[in-house]
Amino acid sequence: MTEKWDAIIVGSGAGGGTAAHVLTRRGKRVLVLERGPAKTAEDFLPYDELHFWAHKSLIPHKTNDPMIYVDGKGNRNKSERWWEANMVGGSTMIWDANFPRYTDEDFAVTQYVKDLPNSDAMVDWPWTYEEFVPYFKKAERDWCVSGDNQDSTEMESLRNGTIDREYDYPMPPLRLHSSTTFLKDIFRKAGMRPYVGARAINSQTFDSRPACSFCGYNQLFGCAVNSRANSGNTVLRKALSTGLCDLRTGHYVTRLLFDTGNNGKPGKIRGVRYVTNPGSDEKTFEAPLVFVSVQTIQSARLFLYSEIPDPPKLIGRFLTYHPKGDLHLTFKGMPVWDAGPQFQPRTAIGSLQLRGLYTYEDGGMRRKGGKFSVYDPYTCIPPLHLVQGASLSESKKNVWGRELVDYLSELRSQGGVSFSFTGEAISRLDNRVEIEDSDGVKDPWGIPVARTFYQHDKNDQEVSTYALKRVADIMTAAGGEVRKFEPQGKENPGYGHVHGALRAGTDPGKSVLDANCQSHTVKGLYVLDAAFMPTAGASNPSITLIANAYRVCETV
Amino acid sequence: MWEYKAPKDRFFTDEEKQQVQAIFEAILPGGDKNPGAKDVGAADYLDRLLAMDDSEYYEIADWKPLYRAGLAMLNAASQTKFKKALYQLSADQMTALLTDLKAGNLDGFPSPAWQRDRFFPILRQHCVEGSFSDPRWGGNRDGLMWSWYGYPNGPSKDFTRTPKRS
């Protein structure tokens, strides 16, 4: 392999893998640098919730590789980055593979937050949903998405007159969960139309990989069957097969190398500095293009450590997490959801998507809310995780003793439902990523770690509470009893839906990246993870991040 | 592939083991219709886990001294409150003692926060792990808890307590 590349890609996950595929398809030679090792499906066997989840064997350890979170009182905490997997594929190796597209309401959010206090940092994206549609379709094709694109008028692609009846996902949807019809009926009566969600999970043999076997080890676990898509088994595999992609594992990019511009002109990327084992010498790889995609917070950290020129002082700023919310209910008289082999079994993965509150009416204004992924706690959450969080009501959490027995007895004998909320966030200047000082906390390679500051705006918390309450009311009117009601609190030490911190925009005085996700101040330097997102949006960010990577890499 | 390597040793003394059994049984009590922590050997799980080194999980090293000290403190509190050894408390007495621990109300501990936010949650966590983890780890004996719960396959098997227990 010749040591001369057209592009270096930092990170082999959602953005990096997509970049490798698109660029090699265009005949470019690329070098992909991945800090972690390569894993195969067998590495996620035997099925064991204790080892893989409770003992955190797939994620960085906060003892020696943390993120620092500075809370509202100024206390420093070592935060666990449970959504980051240091291996080829990155977080795509442990995701739930929910693939809803961002839509108009995400691309143009300011109309929904007008007059809200503290909303002056909210901006519209410099692109439209329509511009992204061809890239969503490429992502859905290459990442092997299953779903029913005609299932409901609430679906992303079937609203606002943009009905595309010619298009469907590559695969039909996964086997339904036994609760699906029951839940759809309840919501239909309430005027909402939840639908079977698009998942990057095979519903049949496709692209040489098997259908999901419903082992129940989905989110936070590696897929031992290879039926769930990740960067390695989709786009990166295709890139490697061209012979134009050089993937090097155990290569940790510490710094971006660039020439600074003079006379106010932007600088130019030259390459990267990297190390292999902790303690090894720093070396250089050079290329005229560098694509950074190591997850929002780590990309911002890399920019900070590299001292990328930042005249408006916005690197790391406008970090966003989606406000979340957790609602569990049980239905007396409904059997446990195990209706037979035509449905998902007791080790299920859901999920319906509920988008009826993506926007909602409030005092004459149309406001931005969010969406729900709909599961069943008993069949969709493995036992250790579920039982640790055993909750009988909003105030009776983490129960034990007789109450724990009551909780378990109920779970095993009647059907339930759980709702996981993802909401729009108010971007704030002070929600940010910094980097530890030279005498601060370092990772095992001696590089200062990221330090985050994050307080959810009051609106985030109120929207989460409102949305949870609306759904709880619908469910209780239909006979459900609330067992868990946990809206978003103020503090956020870290969450998997993480975006912003390297805001893209057309004005170099108000953004870090331009509308092609290229650094305003260092030409040839691009960012392809969710750090580019000008605002948080209100859906799982993965496919929008991936679609953006297609968009950028096809024309670079 | 990852491989579970059963430790040769055990961590607890005989009395500590009985203490943990009694604590765990109060956290997940067996009833006429459900198996409890004692039925499924949840304490056996912890006895093996703490004999492993922290290459399996980095918190194991911290848990070893925590249990040595914490069990001794809880035993002392049991003597103070009930004039009985920890492992000899009745179910109701243990529940009362653990309720105090959870509230941070006991004397002889580093602080209320240590009781509330460190020791009690770890006891509960390990009881749940010992009852619901894969039987390879030494708890959830014969998959009995899973079988009653209905995991990974159904139907959930009803549990009847045999009248005589050894």
XYZ file of C-alpha atoms in Angstrom:
722
model
C 0.000 0.000 0.000
C 1.475 3.359 -0.984
C 1.725 5.841 1.849
C 0.051 8.714 -0.014
C -3.586 9.486 0.577
C -6.147 11.925 -0.738
C -7.792 12.093 2.663
C -7.286 11.095 6.276
C -10.435 10.105 8.172
C -10.217 10.316 11.947
C -12.662 7.809 13.428
C -14.255 4.723 11.880
C -17.823 5.165 13.140
C -20.980 6.520 11.568
C -19.399 9.563 9.913
C -15.955 8.110 9.276
C -17.202 4.868 7.757
C -19.596 6.731 5.486
C -16.818 9.089 4.391
C -14.535 6.154 3.569
C -17.250 4.566 1.432
C -18.236 7.708 -0.472
C -14.661 8.855 -1.073
C -13.339 5.465 -2.211
C -16.321 5.115 -4.542
C -15.125 8.384 -6.080
C -11.677 6.863 -6.560
C -9.993 8.597 -3.627
C -7.333 6.886 -1.501
C -8.223 7.227 2.169
C -6.515 6.464 5.461
C -8.909 5.710 8.329
C -7.388 6.074 11.783
C -9.218 4.356 14.623
C -8.029 4.542 18.213
C -9.651 1.266 19.253
C -9.308 -2.334 18.069
C -11.366 -4.197 15.482
C -14.042 -6.507 16.883
C -16.005 -9.310 15.294
C -19.502 -10.528 16.133
C -18.016 -13.398 18.173
C -16.464 -10.852 20.522
C -20.005 -10.168 21.797
C -20.560 -13.768 22.881
C -21.563 -15.415 25.074
C -24.690 -13.374 25.825
C -24.060 -11.943 29.248
C -25.682 -8.820 30.622
C -23.389 -8.644 33.614
C -20.149 -8.728 31.664
C -21.092 -6.553 28.707
C -23.404 -4.047 30.400
C -22.966 -4.034 34.192
C -19.189 -4.431 33.962
C -18.933 -1.855 31.178
C -16.586 -3.903 29.055
C -17.466 -2.104 25.810
C -17.001 1.514 26.870
C -14.117 3.660 28.153
C -13.615 3.416 31.902
C -14.190 6.582 33.857
C -11.379 5.670 36.224
C -8.714 6.322 33.630
C -10.442 7.709 30.522
C -13.234 9.958 31.726
C -14.947 13.092 30.682
C -15.033 15.772 33.378
C -18.473 17.207 34.045
C -18.703 20.447 35.981
C -22.154 20.596 37.545
C -24.296 23.577 38.447
C -22.541 23.979 41.794
C -19.083 23.938 40.200
C -18.288 20.411 41.411
C -16.063 18.419 39.122
C -17.207 14.847 38.420
C -15.663 12.045 36.405
C -18.402 11.267 33.943
C -18.864 7.944 32.197
C -19.118 8.089 28.400
C -21.469 5.139 28.127
C -22.369 5.971 24.530
C -18.797 5.850 23.211
C -17.315 2.530 22.177
C -13.589 2.597 21.462
C -13.445 0.129 18.604
C -13.841 0.031 14.840
C -17.403 1.212 14.244
C -17.487 3.449 17.299
C -20.902 3.992 18.803
C -22.573 2.183 15.901
C -21.397 -0.973 17.651
C -23.679 -0.395 20.654
C -26.573 1.703 19.330
C -30.281 0.901 19.317
C -30.306 1.555 15.559
C -33.362 3.803 15.548
C -33.216 5.722 12.271
C -35.808 8.510 12.156
C -34.981 11.397 9.839
C -34.795 14.975 11.059
C -37.532 16.966 9.275
C -38.531 20.547 8.482
C -39.252 21.230 12.141
C -35.618 20.418 12.934
C -34.012 22.160 9.972
C -36.020 25.328 10.630
C -36.694 25.462 14.361
C -36.717 29.192 15.124
C -40.386 29.652 14.258
C -41.263 27.324 17.160
C -39.131 29.022 19.796
C -39.964 32.650 19.054
C -40.447 34.697 22.226
C -39.196 31.921 24.453
C -36.793 33.281 27.067
C -33.112 32.461 26.405
C -33.812 31.295 22.849
C -31.603 33.847 21.084
C -28.932 31.227 20.323
C -31.413 29.129 18.331
C -30.816 29.272 14.582
C -32.200 27.697 11.441
C -29.969 25.236 9.625
C -28.418 26.488 6.358
C -30.048 23.594 4.482
C -33.583 22.284 4.030
C -35.093 18.872 4.635
C -35.691 18.642 0.882
C -31.968 19.053 0.177
C -31.219 16.201 2.549
C -33.803 13.754 1.151
C -31.538 12.156 -1.500
C -28.876 11.631 1.165
C -31.357 10.125 3.634
C -32.271 7.635 0.921
C -28.630 6.727 0.286
C -28.092 6.267 3.984
C -31.198 4.084 4.271
C -29.980 1.966 1.370
C -26.329 1.532 2.381
C -27.041 1.145 6.097
C -29.735 -1.439 5.386
C -32.829 0.029 6.965
C -36.011 -1.943 7.578
C -39.371 -0.255 7.962
C -42.657 0.632 6.337
C -42.485 4.045 4.751
C -46.249 4.200 4.203
C -47.343 3.232 7.699
C -48.597 6.512 9.070
C -49.150 10.118 8.140
C -46.963 11.055 11.070
C -43.891 9.521 9.494
C -41.121 11.842 8.599
C -41.388 11.374 4.890
C -45.156 11.477 4.535
C -45.910 14.917 5.871
C -46.244 18.417 4.498
C -47.178 17.218 1.056
C -43.840 15.549 0.462
C -45.440 12.155 0.070
C -43.149 9.914 -1.881
C -45.226 6.846 -2.614
C -42.538 5.577 -5.002
C -40.041 5.069 -2.220
C -39.757 2.457 0.469
C -37.019 1.229 2.738
C -34.777 -1.567 1.461
C -36.451 -4.069 3.788
C -39.929 -4.511 5.222
C -40.290 -3.792 8.933
C -39.168 -6.078 11.709
C -41.677 -8.485 13.199
C -44.150 -6.470 15.249
C -44.167 -6.424 19.019
C -47.233 -8.080 20.579
C -48.347 -4.754 22.028
C -48.313 -2.860 18.715
C -51.982 -3.214 17.723
C -53.170 -2.516 21.267
C -51.119 0.677 21.480
C -51.952 1.904 17.974
C -55.667 1.564 18.773
C -55.361 3.630 21.943
C -53.424 6.399 20.220
C -55.710 6.455 17.189
C -58.610 7.255 19.502
C -56.503 10.107 20.898
C -55.805 11.422 17.409
C -52.209 10.222 17.115
C -50.716 7.699 14.743
C -47.606 5.969 16.042
C -45.877 3.867 13.465
C -43.390 1.065 13.204
C -40.037 2.827 13.236
C -37.240 2.604 10.723
C -34.364 0.557 12.162
C -30.924 -0.207 10.799
C -31.612 -3.854 11.657
C -32.254 -6.636 9.149
C -35.780 -7.977 9.033
C -34.625 -10.607 6.521
C -31.332 -11.815 5.096
C -29.945 -8.754 3.363
C -26.548 -7.664 2.100
C -25.172 -11.056 3.155
C -26.191 -10.600 6.767
C -28.909 -12.488 8.620
C -32.227 -11.290 9.974
C -32.477 -10.197 13.586
C -32.990 -13.188 15.864
C -34.409 -11.094 18.735
C -31.879 -12.166 21.303
C -32.829 -9.047 23.263
C -29.280 -7.691 23.518
C -29.665 -4.569 21.434
C -28.944 -1.111 22.807
C -25.653 -0.950 24.744
C -24.590 -4.397 23.493
C -22.622 -5.536 20.476
C -24.605 -7.546 17.946
C -23.371 -11.136 18.021
C -25.509 -12.086 15.031
C -24.409 -9.224 12.733
C -28.029 -8.483 11.894
C -27.809 -4.943 13.241
C -25.949 -2.500 11.013
C -22.770 -0.843 12.123
C -20.087 1.062 10.249
C -17.891 -2.022 9.924
C -20.456 -4.394 8.427
C -21.890 -1.842 5.961
C -20.045 1.193 4.605
C -16.543 0.482 5.897
C -16.670 -3.040 4.514
C -17.538 -1.586 1.102
C -14.727 0.968 1.358
C -12.178 -1.719 2.268
C -13.230 -3.886 -0.670
C -12.169 -1.172 -3.158
C -8.520 -1.497 -2.151
C -8.399 2.283 -1.763
C -9.054 2.318 2.006
C -6.278 1.794 4.522
C -7.742 1.151 7.999
C -5.310 1.393 10.896
C -6.521 0.393 14.328
C -4.762 1.368 17.522
C -3.982 4.751 15.985
C -5.003 7.685 18.147
C -4.996 11.089 16.497
C -3.841 13.553 19.115
C -3.577 16.733 17.095
C -4.488 18.222 13.754
C -1.545 19.645 11.789
C -2.095 22.766 9.764
C -0.425 25.840 8.364
C -1.863 29.036 9.746
C -3.003 31.561 7.196
C -1.637 35.103 7.106
C -3.207 38.476 6.460
C -6.535 37.227 7.702
C -6.630 34.379 5.176
C -7.624 30.913 6.377
C -4.977 28.283 7.069
C -4.625 24.905 5.375
C -4.683 21.403 6.818
C -1.503 19.375 6.411
C -2.341 16.160 8.246
C -2.464 14.699 11.732
C -0.232 13.798 14.637
C -0.924 10.395 16.163
C 0.306 7.888 18.726
C -0.217 4.147 19.025
C 0.457 2.665 22.483
C 0.477 4.972 25.491
C 4.035 6.276 25.759
C 4.834 5.817 22.068
C 6.322 8.675 20.068
C 4.021 11.030 18.252
C 4.258 10.627 14.480
C 2.736 12.330 11.466
C 0.506 11.369 8.565
C -0.041 13.957 5.856
C -2.926 14.497 3.463
C -4.614 17.485 1.795
C -8.001 16.627 3.354
C -8.788 15.581 6.918
C -12.254 14.461 8.058
C -12.790 14.377 11.810
C -15.596 12.171 13.140
C -14.939 10.962 16.691
C -18.222 12.015 18.349
C -19.254 15.564 19.160
C -17.394 16.059 22.417
C -14.186 14.343 21.302
C -14.148 16.245 17.993
C -14.489 19.532 19.846
C -11.734 18.395 22.175
C -9.471 17.622 19.200
C -10.128 21.086 17.759
C -9.308 22.688 21.110
C -6.141 20.687 21.698
C -4.988 21.445 18.158
C -5.644 25.147 18.762
C -7.663 25.536 15.584
C -7.965 29.309 15.067
C -11.251 30.484 16.556
C -11.797 34.246 16.226
C -15.475 34.181 17.385
C -14.490 31.847 20.287
C -17.168 29.302 19.484
C -15.255 26.017 19.433
C -16.930 23.842 22.037
C -19.905 26.199 22.422
C -23.605 25.445 21.931
C -23.135 21.841 23.013
C -26.557 20.174 23.033
C -28.043 17.028 24.525
C -31.622 16.059 23.778
C -33.787 16.392 26.872
C -35.033 12.925 27.597
C -37.871 11.431 29.601
C -38.824 7.974 30.754
C -42.399 6.770 31.285
C -43.423 3.236 32.248
C -46.970 1.961 32.648
C -48.658 -1.343 33.349
C -52.078 -2.523 32.179
C -54.122 -4.614 34.584
C -55.886 -7.349 32.751
C -53.549 -7.324 29.755
C -51.409 -10.430 29.436
C -47.644 -10.281 29.203
C -46.776 -9.422 25.592
C -45.931 -12.858 24.277
C -48.580 -13.543 21.685
C -46.773 -16.097 19.549
C -44.015 -16.685 16.989
C -45.401 -14.193 14.509
C -44.450 -11.448 17.015
C -41.229 -10.501 18.771
C -40.516 -12.908 21.628
C -39.841 -12.147 25.289
C -36.411 -10.915 24.333
C -37.650 -8.117 22.106
C -36.373 -4.828 20.778
C -39.575 -2.871 19.954
C -40.216 -0.195 18.704
C -43.012 2.006 17.705
C -42.302 5.654 17.084
C -44.696 8.337 18.299
C -44.426 11.701 16.650
C -47.788 13.252 17.534
C -46.120 15.792 19.830
C -43.259 16.778 17.550
C -44.886 20.171 17.598
C -47.855 21.158 19.711
C -50.177 24.076 20.313
C -49.509 26.285 23.331
C -51.320 29.573 23.903
C -51.845 30.207 20.210
C -48.216 29.418 19.323
C -46.934 26.263 17.643
C -44.130 24.956 19.879
C -41.420 22.354 19.331
C -41.754 19.184 21.381
C -40.251 15.860 20.455
C -40.860 12.209 19.793
C -41.079 8.910 21.633
C -39.634 5.513 21.021
C -42.201 3.084 22.404
C -41.134 -0.211 23.996
C -42.235 -2.626 26.680
C -40.039 -2.673 29.788
C -40.513 -6.377 30.468
C -39.655 -7.658 27.022
C -37.399 -4.899 25.696
C -35.063 -4.252 28.632
C -32.783 -7.079 29.836
C -33.432 -8.103 33.467
C -30.483 -6.591 35.371
C -31.039 -3.177 33.856
C -34.792 -3.271 34.370
C -34.806 -4.651 37.893
C -32.085 -2.244 39.102
C -34.401 0.603 38.129
C -37.562 -1.055 39.550
C -40.074 1.705 40.129
C -43.681 1.536 41.331
C -44.583 5.210 40.940
C -43.034 8.613 40.373
C -41.945 8.697 43.996
C -41.276 4.993 44.618
C -38.025 4.395 42.786
C -35.390 1.684 43.131
C -37.710 -0.348 45.321
C -36.595 -3.233 47.497
C -38.072 -5.767 49.926
C -41.761 -6.581 49.557
C -42.170 -3.753 47.053
C -39.564 -5.315 44.809
C -41.429 -8.620 44.929
C -44.650 -6.763 44.067
C -42.916 -5.082 41.141
C -41.547 -8.353 39.788
C -44.847 -10.194 40.296
C -46.605 -7.523 38.293
C -44.028 -7.523 35.504
C -44.246 -11.260 34.934
C -48.018 -11.329 34.773
C -49.322 -8.292 32.939
C -48.453 -6.259 29.878
C -46.782 -2.866 30.103
C -45.390 -0.136 27.937
C -42.482 2.266 28.146
C -41.935 5.561 26.394
C -38.516 7.091 25.833
C -38.723 10.797 24.983
C -36.318 12.742 22.765
C -36.959 16.472 22.714
C -35.674 19.649 21.157
C -33.070 21.504 23.230
C -32.494 25.203 23.728
C -28.928 25.903 22.613
C -26.943 27.876 25.173
C -23.564 29.534 24.779
C -22.459 28.324 28.200
C -23.271 24.682 27.495
C -19.875 23.811 26.221
C -16.837 21.582 25.845
C -13.475 22.695 27.154
C -10.253 20.799 27.505
C -8.476 20.073 30.773
C -5.447 22.171 31.611
C -1.952 20.702 31.340
C -2.038 19.859 35.066
C -5.569 18.439 34.889
C -6.994 15.015 34.153
C -5.425 13.127 31.278
C -6.364 9.998 29.346
C -4.106 6.903 29.258
C -2.096 8.464 26.401
C -1.396 11.599 28.412
C -3.767 13.844 26.462
C -5.973 16.185 28.529
C -9.577 14.991 28.585
C -12.704 16.933 27.677
C -14.466 18.975 30.333
C -18.160 19.744 29.847
C -20.552 22.263 31.330
C -24.240 21.577 30.835
C -27.461 22.844 32.354
C -30.760 22.138 30.586
C -32.816 25.232 29.916
C -36.085 25.425 31.843
C -37.915 24.985 28.529
C -36.187 21.630 27.931
C -37.406 20.375 31.288
C -40.925 21.741 30.804
C -41.294 20.254 27.332
C -40.146 16.876 28.595
C -42.610 16.989 31.495
C -45.432 18.179 29.248
C -44.871 15.479 26.632
C -44.603 12.729 29.247
C -47.787 13.948 30.916
C -49.744 14.079 27.636
C -48.816 10.480 26.872
C -49.381 9.336 30.459
C -52.871 10.850 30.349
C -53.715 8.999 27.134
C -52.429 5.747 28.582
C -54.157 6.079 31.951
C -57.446 6.936 30.274
C -57.077 3.592 28.530
C -56.515 1.741 31.809
C -52.775 2.048 32.277
C -51.164 2.744 35.625
C -47.996 4.822 35.823
C -44.997 3.036 37.316
C -42.221 5.416 36.305
C -42.364 9.101 35.429
C -38.925 10.660 35.000
C -38.722 13.868 32.962
C -35.475 15.668 32.181
C -33.735 17.324 35.118
C -31.476 20.342 35.014
C -28.080 18.659 35.176
C -26.675 16.548 32.369
C -23.395 14.726 32.942
C -23.593 13.202 29.485
C -25.993 11.554 27.052
C -25.769 9.581 23.833
C -27.750 12.095 21.781
C -24.994 14.685 21.747
C -24.494 17.352 19.092
C -23.340 20.905 18.544
C -20.012 22.219 19.889
C -18.659 22.834 16.352
C -21.629 24.702 14.946
C -21.978 24.909 11.160
C -23.226 28.122 9.557
C -22.671 30.553 6.731
C -21.379 33.408 8.922
C -17.753 32.878 10.073
C -18.468 35.264 12.940
C -21.175 32.963 14.278
C -19.980 29.449 13.479
C -16.987 27.133 13.470
C -17.720 25.200 10.269
C -19.155 26.457 7.008
C -22.223 25.027 5.288
C -20.087 22.186 3.897
C -18.864 21.353 7.393
C -15.417 22.674 6.533
C -13.551 24.712 9.145
C -13.821 28.441 8.406
C -10.206 28.927 9.492
C -8.418 25.794 8.277
C -9.228 24.758 4.730
C -9.378 21.053 3.996
C -10.485 20.242 7.558
C -14.013 18.796 7.819
C -16.167 17.455 10.633
C -18.627 14.648 9.963
C -20.082 13.672 13.317
C -23.005 15.457 14.979
C -20.809 18.314 16.207
C -21.818 20.216 13.063
C -25.505 20.387 14.032
C -26.490 24.029 14.530
C -29.321 23.005 16.864
C -30.224 19.717 18.506
C -33.314 18.705 16.556
C -35.741 16.348 18.253
C -35.025 12.875 16.870
C -32.300 10.274 17.261
C -29.452 11.984 15.376
C -27.765 9.023 13.674
C -29.258 8.954 10.183
C -29.141 12.739 9.861
C -25.472 12.684 10.797
C -24.896 9.946 8.227
C -26.900 11.729 5.505
C -24.811 14.833 6.109
C -21.630 12.795 5.663
C -22.892 11.650 2.254
C -23.765 15.231 1.355
C -20.349 16.592 2.289
C -18.228 13.769 0.878
C -19.958 13.541 -2.470
C -18.928 17.055 -3.451
C -15.694 17.644 -1.565
C -14.968 -14.665 22.569
C -15.109 -13.584 26.185
C -14.862 -16.431 28.649
C -16.090 -16.404 32.221
C -13.307 -17.693 34.452
C -14.718 -18.953 37.762
C -12.459 -17.879 40.634
C -10.977 -20.669 42.737
C -11.299 -18.692 45.937
C -14.154 -17.264 47.884
C -14.090 -13.855 49.519
C -16.300 -13.997 52.632
C -15.720 -15.607 55.982
C -18.473 -17.990 57.041
C -20.094 -15.348 59.197
C -19.822 -12.665 56.509
C -21.462 -15.019 54.029
C -24.371 -15.572 56.401
C -24.621 -11.829 56.933
C -24.812 -11.191 53.193
C -27.377 -13.960 52.747
C -29.581 -12.396 55.396
C -29.174 -8.888 53.947
C -29.941 -10.055 50.427
C -32.964 -12.027 51.548
C -34.407 -8.827 53.037
C -33.791 -6.968 49.780
C -35.423 -9.658 47.645
C -37.447 -11.818 50.020
C -38.685 -15.241 49.030
C -42.402 -15.770 49.474
C -44.922 -18.558 49.038
C -45.205 -17.706 45.385
C -41.776 -16.301 44.514
C -38.136 -17.324 44.932
C -35.979 -14.901 46.886
C -32.287 -14.082 47.032
C -31.555 -16.976 49.383
C -33.373 -19.510 47.188
C -31.197 -18.595 44.202
C -27.872 -18.185 46.003
C -27.395 -14.463 45.395
C -24.765 -14.370 48.161
C -22.805 -17.115 46.386
C -22.582 -14.822 43.393
C -21.041 -12.037 45.453
C -18.674 -14.422 47.229
C -17.205 -15.359 43.864
C -17.331 -11.879 42.328
C -15.260 -10.349 45.109
C -12.686 -13.120 44.709
C -12.048 -11.945 41.142
C -9.557 -9.233 40.375
C -10.359 -5.889 38.870
C -9.385 -6.994 35.359
C -13.019 -8.136 35.071
C -14.399 -4.862 36.373
C -12.543 -1.926 37.837
C -14.845 -1.435 40.845
C -14.185 -4.923 42.262
C -10.987 -3.718 43.948
C -12.911 -0.976 45.785
C -15.725 -3.307 46.816
C -13.465 -5.688 48.732
C -12.538 -3.278 51.544
C -15.993 -1.723 51.358
C -17.675 -5.021 52.248
C -15.148 -5.937 54.935
C -15.675 -2.620 56.660
C -19.346 -2.149 55.853
C -20.459 -5.563 57.090
C -18.561 -5.044 60.337
C -20.198 -1.652 60.816
C -23.622 -3.085 60.048
C -22.998 -5.932 62.482
C -22.100 -3.417 65.196
C -25.251 -1.427 64.421
C -27.256 -4.644 64.689
C -25.820 -5.292 68.147
C -26.646 -1.734 69.191
C -30.180 -1.753 67.835
C -31.275 -5.350 68.528
C -28.579 -6.818 70.786
C -28.196 -9.526 68.136
C -25.600 -10.458 65.547
C -26.401 -9.264 62.050
C -26.808 -12.738 60.617
C -29.290 -13.681 63.343
C -31.777 -10.872 62.779
C -35.315 -11.788 61.885
C -36.616 -10.701 58.503
C -38.481 -7.746 60.014
C -35.477 -6.702 62.087
C -33.199 -6.828 59.059
C -35.676 -4.789 57.060
C -35.789 -2.182 59.841
C -31.982 -2.052 60.013
C -31.653 -1.691 56.238
C -34.316 0.999 56.248
C -32.158 2.955 58.675
C -29.092 2.332 56.532
C -30.894 3.541 53.422
C -31.868 6.716 55.251
C -28.334 7.249 56.556
C -29.483 7.081 60.182
C -27.052 4.578 61.678
C -24.131 5.414 63.936
C -20.681 3.986 63.402
C -20.508 4.653 59.663
C -18.332 7.198 57.827
C -21.319 9.470 57.133
C -25.047 9.412 56.335
C -24.178 9.906 52.659
C -21.899 6.867 52.750
C -24.759 4.717 54.053
C -27.399 6.185 51.724
C -25.493 6.732 48.494
C -22.720 4.186 48.646
C -23.305 1.123 50.835
C -27.050 0.527 50.608
C -27.207 0.991 46.795
C -24.304 -1.437 46.362
C -25.974 -4.035 48.559
C -29.155 -3.712 46.505
C -27.249 -3.756 43.218
C -25.359 -6.922 44.110
C -28.492 -8.615 45.400
C -30.213 -7.958 42.076
C -27.126 -9.096 40.147
C -26.840 -12.240 42.253
C -30.462 -13.058 41.549
C -30.798 -12.113 37.873
C -27.393 -12.587 36.257
C -26.527 -15.607 34.170
C -26.107 -18.716 36.390
C -22.496 -18.994 35.227
C -21.651 -16.299 37.784
C -22.739 -18.458 40.725
C -26.089 -16.845 41.524
C -29.554 -17.328 39.980
C -29.066 -20.994 40.852
C -30.248 -23.345 38.097
C -31.823 -20.312 36.439
C -34.589 -20.472 39.026
C -35.119 -16.695 39.221
C -35.178 -16.379 35.427
C -37.602 -19.244 35.191
C -40.034 -17.608 37.621
C -39.548 -14.197 36.015
C -40.048 -15.647 32.542
C -36.677 -14.896 30.942
C -35.403 -15.493 28.303
C -38.295 -17.727 27.291
C -41.822 -18.018 28.567
C -44.126 -18.909 29.973
C -43.126 -17.748 33.460
C -43.032 -20.803 35.690
C -45.008 -20.454 38.878
C -43.048 -21.105 42.042
C -44.210 -23.225 44.936
C -42.153 -23.236 48.082
C -41.479 -26.791 49.228
C -42.362 -27.010 52.915
C -38.985 -28.235 54.130
C -35.838 -26.274 53.259
C -32.365 -27.426 54.216
